[in-house]
C-alpha cells in the first residue's frame, strides 16, 4: 500500500503520472491530503524505485480539463476517484467519460458540476466595496493612488485559484482583493498574489450600496412574487454576504398591499390624452420639417 | 431631484421589460484597455434575484419616463399620473460604472420614453452607449432598446456600441398594436427589425471573412476594419394577456419573428397590473402560469423540432390555448400515445427529444452513452432523470411501460399530482 499526500491539482497530476507509468493499481494507493506535502511510503517501498512499465501515456485533454475542476471539490475522495478514472481510461476504455451512466463517471461529473456552479455563483455574488488604499493590509503591494476594492466571499469548494481568472479579465484595470476563509487573492493591475485565508468578514461601508438597494427594491415587481424560483437560484446560504438580501423580507411583506392598491386604484380613461399626444407629435413633425427647410 | 429618487422612478418604469439576458455576445475583456468589463459568447451571469424570481443581470433603467405616446399597457404612457424623471447621460454612465465595478451587474439595459421625437430619443440612448465605450472604454454588456421609427443612421450607430438591440413587437397581432399602441406602426416595427437583421448578418459575414484572413496568415489590417454590429443579435418582447390573442396567435407571431429576423429571443411578458392603469385593459393578476407555458412552448419550437400547430393543436377543444395543467410537451405526448413508448436505445434523436421529462442535454448524454453500452432503465436516474416523469413513455430491454401506465385514461392526472403549476401568486 502506498500513501500519497496531495495539496493541489498540479501535485496530483505529477504523482498520478509517476504511479500510472509504473502500473500501480488504484486499489494499492491511499490518497491523503494534509498540509505537509511529503510522500509517505508504507511498506518501506519508494514507488519511484518501481520499474517503469509504460513510457508514454496519453490522457485525453478533456479529462484533464474536467479533473482540474473536480480537484477543487471539497470532497476527500476526489484524488482516488480521479486516479481510478485515469487508470480506467488508459487501460480499460478510452471513451469511458462518454459513458455517463457509469457510477464513477457520474460521481466525477456531479463533482465537476458542483464546482462549476460554485464558480458561477462566485462570479455572480462577489460584491466589491470601495475602500481607502491606505487601509490595505497588504503593504506596498497596492499603490496608494489607485482606487482599492475589497470583497469577502465564502465558497463551498476550493475554487479561488480558478475563479480568480474571471475577475482578472473583467477588472484588469482595478486594484482589488477577494478574501475567503480558504485563501485571499490580490490583484494590483499587473499581477496576482495569494495569501492565507482569513476567518472573519471585514467591516466595510460603501456609499454606492444604498443606490444598489434602491435599484433592487424598484426593479422588483410585487405582482409576480415567486419566492421559490428566486431561492433555487439564490439559496439562502448566500444571503449573509449579499447587501440586498435583508430587503427580501420587507419587499415580500409589502407586495400584497401594493398589488391590491394597483388593482383597486383609480384607472385612467384611454384615448383621453392619446389625441393630445398625437397632436403634439404632428405639431413637432411640422416644426421639424420647417427647421430643416430653413437650415438647408 | 437627487439621483436616488431618479433611480427609483426610472427602475420602476423599466421593470416591465422582461429581457435580462447578458449572454451570447462576442468575447471581450479589459486587458489592453483602460476601463472595466468583459463579455462572453456563452452564458451571462445573474448577479442577483428579486423575490419575483427574476434575475438581475443588467442595470435596467429608462433614460426618462416622460413619454408622448399613449400605449394602454404601459405605466409611462402620456395619460398616466406616474411621477416623471429624467437622467442625464452622465448620470447613467456613472451609475453603470459604479455598479459594474462592484460586480452588481453585467452591464446596462437602457430604454426610454419617447420625448420630442423618435430621433431625438434614439440619439440620447446612443450617446450614453457611446460615452461608455469611447470615454470610459467600458467593455461590459450594453443592451439598447431601439426606437422603431428612428432614422436608419441612428439604428446603425446603436448597433456599433451595443451588444444587443431590441425592438418590442409589444402585442401579438397588428390589430392589437393599432388598438392599444395607437402611435406605433406595425409596419415600421417590422421594417426596423429587418434593418437590424441585415446589419447583424453583414457583421457576421465580416467577422467570418476576417477570421479567414487571419487563419490565412495575412493578418493585415483586417481587425481594424471589422464591422461589429450588435454581436448578441436582437430580441423582442410580447405582452401576454393584455389583448385577447390566443396562444396559437402568440406562438405563430413568435415563430415568424424567429424565422424572419433570426431573433435570439422572444420574451413573453404577462400583462401585470400597474398603478393608474388604463381602463381599456383587464385589472387582474398577471397570467404567470400562461406565461410560463409559453416559454416552454417557445423552447419546443426552437430546440425540440415542434411546430406551432403541433403544440397548440388547432382542432382540439383548447381553442388554440395551451393546457395550463401540464407542460406543452407532456400535453402533446398524452395526445399522441400511439407513438410511445420510445426505445431509449434505438430511437433517433428527434424522437428522444419528444419524450416528456427528457431535455435536450439528457438526449445528448443518452446518445453518447448508448454507443458504448445498452442503457438499462436504472441508468436513467443516473442521468438525472425523474423516473416518475419518463416511466410511461420509455422502453429499455429491461423495462416496458406500454401495457401499464400508457393506457390509463387518467394519465394526465397521474402527472398533475407531481406537478403543481398553480404557483402561488401573492405569497
Ligand atoms: S412608447 Fe409606449 S411603451 Fe414606450 S414608454 Fe411610451 S407609452 Fe410606454
mmCIF file of C-alpha atoms in Angstrom, chain B residues 10-174:
data_model
loop_
_atom_site.group_PDB
_atom_site.id
_atom_site.type_symbol
_atom_site.label_atom_id
_atom_site.label_comp_id
_atom_site.label_asym_id
_atom_site.label_seq_id
_atom_site.Cartn_x
_atom_site.Cartn_y
_atom_site.Cartn_z
ATOM 1 C CA UNK B 10 -36.680 55.042 -13.655
ATOM 2 C CA UNK B 11 -36.011 51.499 -12.468
ATOM 3 C CA UNK B 12 -39.634 51.104 -11.517
ATOM 4 C CA UNK B 13 -40.565 52.272 -15.006
ATOM 5 C CA UNK B 14 -38.248 49.733 -16.638
ATOM 6 C CA UNK B 15 -39.267 46.591 -14.804
ATOM 7 C CA UNK B 16 -41.992 45.539 -17.205
ATOM 8 C CA UNK B 17 -39.420 44.662 -19.810
ATOM 9 C CA UNK B 18 -38.690 41.002 -19.207
ATOM 10 C CA UNK B 19 -35.386 40.804 -21.005
ATOM 11 C CA UNK B 20 -32.385 40.469 -18.740
ATOM 12 C CA UNK B 21 -30.037 38.408 -20.851
ATOM 13 C CA UNK B 22 -26.364 39.211 -20.951
ATOM 14 C CA UNK B 23 -25.402 36.163 -22.962
ATOM 15 C CA UNK B 24 -24.175 35.309 -26.398
ATOM 16 C CA UNK B 25 -22.100 38.353 -27.207
ATOM 17 C CA UNK B 26 -18.556 38.343 -28.542
ATOM 18 C CA UNK B 27 -15.622 37.657 -26.235
ATOM 19 C CA UNK B 28 -14.219 40.835 -24.753
ATOM 20 C CA UNK B 29 -12.137 41.535 -21.674
ATOM 21 C CA UNK B 30 -10.394 44.550 -20.264
ATOM 22 C CA UNK B 31 -6.818 43.503 -20.858
ATOM 23 C CA UNK B 32 -5.010 46.014 -23.088
ATOM 24 C CA UNK B 33 -7.603 48.537 -22.133
ATOM 25 C CA UNK B 34 -8.186 51.347 -19.723
ATOM 26 C CA UNK B 35 -11.648 50.612 -18.470
ATOM 27 C CA UNK B 36 -13.513 47.704 -16.965
ATOM 28 C CA UNK B 37 -15.592 44.929 -18.408
ATOM 29 C CA UNK B 38 -15.833 41.604 -20.117
ATOM 30 C CA UNK B 39 -18.460 39.698 -22.043
ATOM 31 C CA UNK B 40 -18.503 36.185 -23.365
ATOM 32 C CA UNK B 41 -20.118 34.220 -26.098
ATOM 33 C CA UNK B 42 -21.529 31.844 -23.506
ATOM 34 C CA UNK B 43 -23.920 32.192 -20.626
ATOM 35 C CA UNK B 44 -24.485 35.504 -18.961
ATOM 36 C CA UNK B 45 -24.370 35.979 -15.224
ATOM 37 C CA UNK B 46 -27.273 36.738 -12.936
ATOM 38 C CA UNK B 47 -25.864 38.847 -10.152
ATOM 39 C CA UNK B 48 -28.930 38.740 -8.001
ATOM 40 C CA UNK B 49 -32.542 37.641 -7.932
ATOM 41 C CA UNK B 50 -35.531 39.613 -6.740
ATOM 42 C CA UNK B 51 -38.399 37.910 -4.916
ATOM 43 C CA UNK B 52 -40.304 37.747 -8.226
ATOM 44 C CA UNK B 53 -37.799 35.083 -9.271
ATOM 45 C CA UNK B 54 -36.301 37.296 -11.914
ATOM 46 C CA UNK B 55 -32.636 37.650 -12.440
ATOM 47 C CA UNK B 56 -30.766 40.915 -12.148
ATOM 48 C CA UNK B 57 -28.114 40.875 -14.733
ATOM 49 C CA UNK B 58 -28.167 44.385 -16.117
ATOM 50 C CA UNK B 59 -28.858 47.818 -14.725
ATOM 51 C CA UNK B 60 -32.232 48.122 -16.388
ATOM 52 C CA UNK B 61 -33.453 51.715 -16.445
ATOM 53 C CA UNK B 62 -35.196 54.227 -18.588
ATOM 54 C CA UNK B 63 -33.365 57.366 -19.570
ATOM 55 C CA UNK B 64 -36.642 59.114 -18.963
ATOM 56 C CA UNK B 65 -40.203 58.048 -18.313
ATOM 57 C CA UNK B 66 -41.686 61.133 -19.918
ATOM 58 C CA UNK B 67 -43.468 59.861 -22.982
ATOM 59 C CA UNK B 68 -45.520 61.376 -25.754
ATOM 60 C CA UNK B 69 -47.180 58.113 -26.671
ATOM 61 C CA UNK B 70 -50.117 56.509 -25.022
ATOM 62 C CA UNK B 71 -49.686 52.748 -25.150
ATOM 63 C CA UNK B 72 -52.501 51.467 -22.946
ATOM 64 C CA UNK B 73 -50.481 48.747 -21.227
ATOM 65 C CA UNK B 74 -47.577 50.964 -20.279
ATOM 66 C CA UNK B 75 -47.012 52.677 -16.969
ATOM 67 C CA UNK B 76 -45.203 55.528 -18.722
ATOM 68 C CA UNK B 77 -47.905 56.403 -21.210
ATOM 69 C CA UNK B 78 -48.748 60.074 -21.574
ATOM 70 C CA UNK B 79 -52.055 59.711 -19.758
ATOM 71 C CA UNK B 80 -50.643 58.002 -16.668
ATOM 72 C CA UNK B 81 -50.267 60.018 -13.498
ATOM 73 C CA UNK B 82 -46.969 58.410 -12.562
ATOM 74 C CA UNK B 83 -44.174 60.619 -11.278
ATOM 75 C CA UNK B 84 -41.703 61.584 -14.010
ATOM 76 C CA UNK B 85 -37.935 61.897 -14.025
ATOM 77 C CA UNK B 86 -35.061 62.138 -16.444
ATOM 78 C CA UNK B 87 -31.450 61.062 -16.117
ATOM 79 C CA UNK B 88 -28.666 62.934 -17.799
ATOM 80 C CA UNK B 89 -26.405 60.802 -19.960
ATOM 81 C CA UNK B 90 -23.584 61.281 -17.445
ATOM 82 C CA UNK B 91 -25.696 60.076 -14.579
ATOM 83 C CA UNK B 92 -26.479 56.809 -16.327
ATOM 84 C CA UNK B 93 -22.859 56.364 -17.351
ATOM 85 C CA UNK B 94 -21.656 56.931 -13.800
ATOM 86 C CA UNK B 95 -24.254 54.610 -12.269
ATOM 87 C CA UNK B 96 -23.374 51.880 -14.732
ATOM 88 C CA UNK B 97 -19.677 52.141 -13.949
ATOM 89 C CA UNK B 98 -20.208 52.348 -10.197
ATOM 90 C CA UNK B 99 -22.454 49.286 -10.229
ATOM 91 C CA UNK B 100 -20.226 47.396 -12.591
ATOM 92 C CA UNK B 101 -17.069 47.951 -10.558
ATOM 93 C CA UNK B 102 -18.793 46.492 -7.518
ATOM 94 C CA UNK B 103 -19.817 43.429 -9.525
ATOM 95 C CA UNK B 104 -23.541 44.115 -9.151
ATOM 96 C CA UNK B 105 -24.223 43.898 -12.870
ATOM 97 C CA UNK B 106 -23.098 42.665 -16.279
ATOM 98 C CA UNK B 107 -23.869 45.963 -17.921
ATOM 99 C CA UNK B 108 -26.624 48.331 -18.908
ATOM 100 C CA UNK B 109 -30.055 47.865 -20.447
ATOM 101 C CA UNK B 110 -31.229 51.273 -21.466
ATOM 102 C CA UNK B 111 -34.604 52.206 -22.787
ATOM 103 C CA UNK B 112 -36.616 55.405 -22.856
ATOM 104 C CA UNK B 113 -39.997 57.004 -23.248
ATOM 105 C CA UNK B 114 -40.358 58.987 -26.448
ATOM 106 C CA UNK B 115 -39.542 62.627 -25.903
ATOM 107 C CA UNK B 116 -39.506 65.364 -28.527
ATOM 108 C CA UNK B 117 -39.101 62.921 -31.393
ATOM 109 C CA UNK B 118 -38.055 59.370 -32.109
ATOM 110 C CA UNK B 119 -34.733 60.501 -33.499
ATOM 111 C CA UNK B 120 -34.030 62.784 -30.586
ATOM 112 C CA UNK B 121 -34.783 59.985 -28.130
ATOM 113 C CA UNK B 122 -32.718 57.453 -30.002
ATOM 114 C CA UNK B 123 -29.821 59.870 -30.155
ATOM 115 C CA UNK B 124 -29.901 60.263 -26.382
ATOM 116 C CA UNK B 125 -29.733 56.498 -25.937
ATOM 117 C CA UNK B 126 -26.891 56.160 -28.407
ATOM 118 C CA UNK B 127 -24.971 58.932 -26.644
ATOM 119 C CA UNK B 128 -24.969 57.034 -23.370
ATOM 120 C CA UNK B 129 -23.637 53.902 -25.046
ATOM 121 C CA UNK B 130 -21.087 55.894 -26.978
ATOM 122 C CA UNK B 131 -19.823 57.640 -23.867
ATOM 123 C CA UNK B 132 -19.469 54.339 -22.020
ATOM 124 C CA UNK B 133 -17.487 52.830 -24.866
ATOM 125 C CA UNK B 134 -15.454 55.812 -26.024
ATOM 126 C CA UNK B 135 -14.889 57.918 -22.908
ATOM 127 C CA UNK B 136 -14.620 55.081 -20.414
ATOM 128 C CA UNK B 137 -13.522 52.129 -22.529
ATOM 129 C CA UNK B 138 -16.362 50.132 -20.988
ATOM 130 C CA UNK B 139 -16.290 46.523 -22.199
ATOM 131 C CA UNK B 140 -19.297 45.157 -20.365
ATOM 132 C CA UNK B 141 -22.664 44.384 -21.887
ATOM 133 C CA UNK B 142 -24.896 47.072 -23.350
ATOM 134 C CA UNK B 143 -28.448 46.392 -24.445
ATOM 135 C CA UNK B 144 -30.209 49.290 -26.121
ATOM 136 C CA UNK B 145 -33.919 49.390 -26.676
ATOM 137 C CA UNK B 146 -34.357 50.706 -30.164
ATOM 138 C CA UNK B 147 -37.000 53.204 -31.127
ATOM 139 C CA UNK B 148 -38.556 51.654 -34.225
ATOM 140 C CA UNK B 149 -39.089 54.823 -36.190
ATOM 141 C CA UNK B 150 -35.693 56.329 -35.524
ATOM 142 C CA UNK B 151 -33.621 57.000 -38.627
ATOM 143 C CA UNK B 152 -31.587 54.192 -40.205
ATOM 144 C CA UNK B 153 -28.335 56.047 -39.418
ATOM 145 C CA UNK B 154 -29.158 56.093 -35.721
ATOM 146 C CA UNK B 155 -30.097 52.403 -35.717
ATOM 147 C CA UNK B 156 -26.780 51.682 -37.319
ATOM 148 C CA UNK B 157 -24.890 53.682 -34.738
ATOM 149 C CA UNK B 158 -26.749 51.979 -31.909
ATOM 150 C CA UNK B 159 -25.542 48.578 -33.083
ATOM 151 C CA UNK B 160 -21.943 49.694 -33.233
ATOM 152 C CA UNK B 161 -21.922 50.389 -29.485
ATOM 153 C CA UNK B 162 -24.420 47.853 -28.206
ATOM 154 C CA UNK B 163 -24.051 44.128 -27.626
ATOM 155 C CA UNK B 164 -27.721 43.628 -28.173
ATOM 156 C CA UNK B 165 -30.564 45.635 -29.642
ATOM 157 C CA UNK B 166 -34.243 45.060 -29.221
ATOM 158 C CA UNK B 167 -37.410 46.415 -30.680
ATOM 159 C CA UNK B 168 -40.540 45.298 -28.924
ATOM 160 C CA UNK B 169 -43.298 43.907 -31.064
ATOM 161 C CA UNK B 170 -45.453 44.707 -27.998
ATOM 162 C CA UNK B 171 -48.593 42.771 -28.898
ATOM 163 C CA UNK B 172 -49.189 39.568 -30.825
ATOM 164 C CA UNK B 173 -51.347 40.954 -33.626
ATOM 165 C CA UNK B 174 -51.279 44.018 -35.807
#
